[in-house]
Tab-separated table of C-alpha atoms in Angstrom:
chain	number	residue	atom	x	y	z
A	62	UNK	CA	-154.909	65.011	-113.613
A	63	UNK	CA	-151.711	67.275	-113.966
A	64	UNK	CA	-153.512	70.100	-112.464
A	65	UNK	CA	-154.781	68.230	-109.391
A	66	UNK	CA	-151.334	67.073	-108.736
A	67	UNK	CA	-149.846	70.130	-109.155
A	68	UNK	CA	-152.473	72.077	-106.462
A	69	UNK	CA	-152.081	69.341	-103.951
A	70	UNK	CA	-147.814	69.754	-104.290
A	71	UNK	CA	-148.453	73.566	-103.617
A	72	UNK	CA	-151.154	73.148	-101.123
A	73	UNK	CA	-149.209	70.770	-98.945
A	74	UNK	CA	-145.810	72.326	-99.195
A	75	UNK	CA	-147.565	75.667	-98.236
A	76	UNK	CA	-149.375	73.599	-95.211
A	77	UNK	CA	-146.315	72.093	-93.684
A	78	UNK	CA	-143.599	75.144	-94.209
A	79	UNK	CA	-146.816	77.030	-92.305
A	80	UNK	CA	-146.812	73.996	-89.335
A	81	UNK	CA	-142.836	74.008	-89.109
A	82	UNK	CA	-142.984	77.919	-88.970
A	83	UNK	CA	-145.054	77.964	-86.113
A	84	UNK	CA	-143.094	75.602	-84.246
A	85	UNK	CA	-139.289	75.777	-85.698
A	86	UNK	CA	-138.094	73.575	-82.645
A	87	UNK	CA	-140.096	70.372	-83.035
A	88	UNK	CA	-140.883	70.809	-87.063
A	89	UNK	CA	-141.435	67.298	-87.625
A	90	UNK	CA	-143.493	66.554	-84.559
A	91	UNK	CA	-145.835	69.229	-85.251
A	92	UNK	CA	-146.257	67.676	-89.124
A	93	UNK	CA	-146.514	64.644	-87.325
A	94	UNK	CA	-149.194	65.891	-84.944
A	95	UNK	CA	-151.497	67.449	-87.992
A	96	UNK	CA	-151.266	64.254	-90.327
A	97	UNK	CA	-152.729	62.449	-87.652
A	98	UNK	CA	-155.628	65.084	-86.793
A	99	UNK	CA	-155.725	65.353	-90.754
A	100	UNK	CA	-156.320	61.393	-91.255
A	101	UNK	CA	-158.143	60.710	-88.186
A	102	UNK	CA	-160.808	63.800	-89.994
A	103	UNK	CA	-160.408	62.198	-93.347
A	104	UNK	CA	-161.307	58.678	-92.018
A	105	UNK	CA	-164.990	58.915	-90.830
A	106	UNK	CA	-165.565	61.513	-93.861
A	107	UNK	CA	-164.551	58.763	-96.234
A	108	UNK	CA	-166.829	55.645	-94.377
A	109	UNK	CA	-169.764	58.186	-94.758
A	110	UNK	CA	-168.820	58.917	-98.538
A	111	UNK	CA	-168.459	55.067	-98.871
A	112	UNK	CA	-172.021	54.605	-97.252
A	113	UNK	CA	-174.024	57.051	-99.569
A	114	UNK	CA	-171.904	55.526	-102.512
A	115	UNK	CA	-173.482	52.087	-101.820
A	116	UNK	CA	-176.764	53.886	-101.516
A	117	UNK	CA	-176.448	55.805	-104.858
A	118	UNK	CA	-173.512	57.216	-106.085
A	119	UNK	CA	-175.293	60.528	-107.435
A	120	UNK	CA	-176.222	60.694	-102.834
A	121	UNK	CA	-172.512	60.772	-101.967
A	122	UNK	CA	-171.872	64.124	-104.630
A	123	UNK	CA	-175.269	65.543	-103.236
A	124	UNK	CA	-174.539	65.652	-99.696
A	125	UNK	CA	-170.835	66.960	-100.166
A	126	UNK	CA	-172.649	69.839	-102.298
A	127	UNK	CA	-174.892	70.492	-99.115
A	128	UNK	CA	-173.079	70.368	-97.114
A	129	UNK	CA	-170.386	73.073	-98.824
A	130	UNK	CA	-173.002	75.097	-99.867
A	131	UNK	CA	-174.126	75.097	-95.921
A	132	UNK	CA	-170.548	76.243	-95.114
A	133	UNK	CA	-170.494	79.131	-98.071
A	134	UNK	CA	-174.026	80.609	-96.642
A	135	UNK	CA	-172.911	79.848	-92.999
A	136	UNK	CA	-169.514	81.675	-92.721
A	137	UNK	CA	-169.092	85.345	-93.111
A	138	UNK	CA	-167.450	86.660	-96.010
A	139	UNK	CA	-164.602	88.197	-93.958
A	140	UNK	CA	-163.774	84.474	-92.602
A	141	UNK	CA	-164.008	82.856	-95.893
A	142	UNK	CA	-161.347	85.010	-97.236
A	143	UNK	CA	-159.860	85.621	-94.266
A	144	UNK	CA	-157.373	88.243	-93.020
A	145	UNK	CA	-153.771	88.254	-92.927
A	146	UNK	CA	-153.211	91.145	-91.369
A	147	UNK	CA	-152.977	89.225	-87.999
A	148	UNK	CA	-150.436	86.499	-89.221
């Protein structure tokens, strides 16, 4: 559990000193503005999750395997890793 905690500090403290970077005059708006696009993503994501679990839970793992091994064959490897040359 320790390890999960401590990659979600670092992910989100990494996420919002990105947001408020790219717009240093309305910092907390901008957070604002992507916690809401974040949770209004998160929400129908979760009701499917929640519909496969009360199918089977063993559906729910299966389709979020898919559907990640879609996106790993789907992308190019140059956008997976991306490039930061242009940041």
């Amino acid at each position: 559990m320790g390890v999960t905690i401590d990659f979600y500090a670092i992910d989100e403290s990494q996420s919002k000193a990105f947001i408020a970077n790219l717009e240093p005059e309305r910092r907390a708006t901008a957070v604002g503005i992507c916690n809401f696009a974040t949770g209004v993503l998160y929400l129908p994501a979760s009701l499917m999750a929640g519909a496969f679990w009360t199918i089977t839970p063993s559906l729910a793992f299966a389709v979020a395997a898919a559907l990640s091994l879609g996106k790993l064959i789907w992308t190019p490897p140059e956008a997976q890793w991306g490039s930061h040359a242009d940041v």
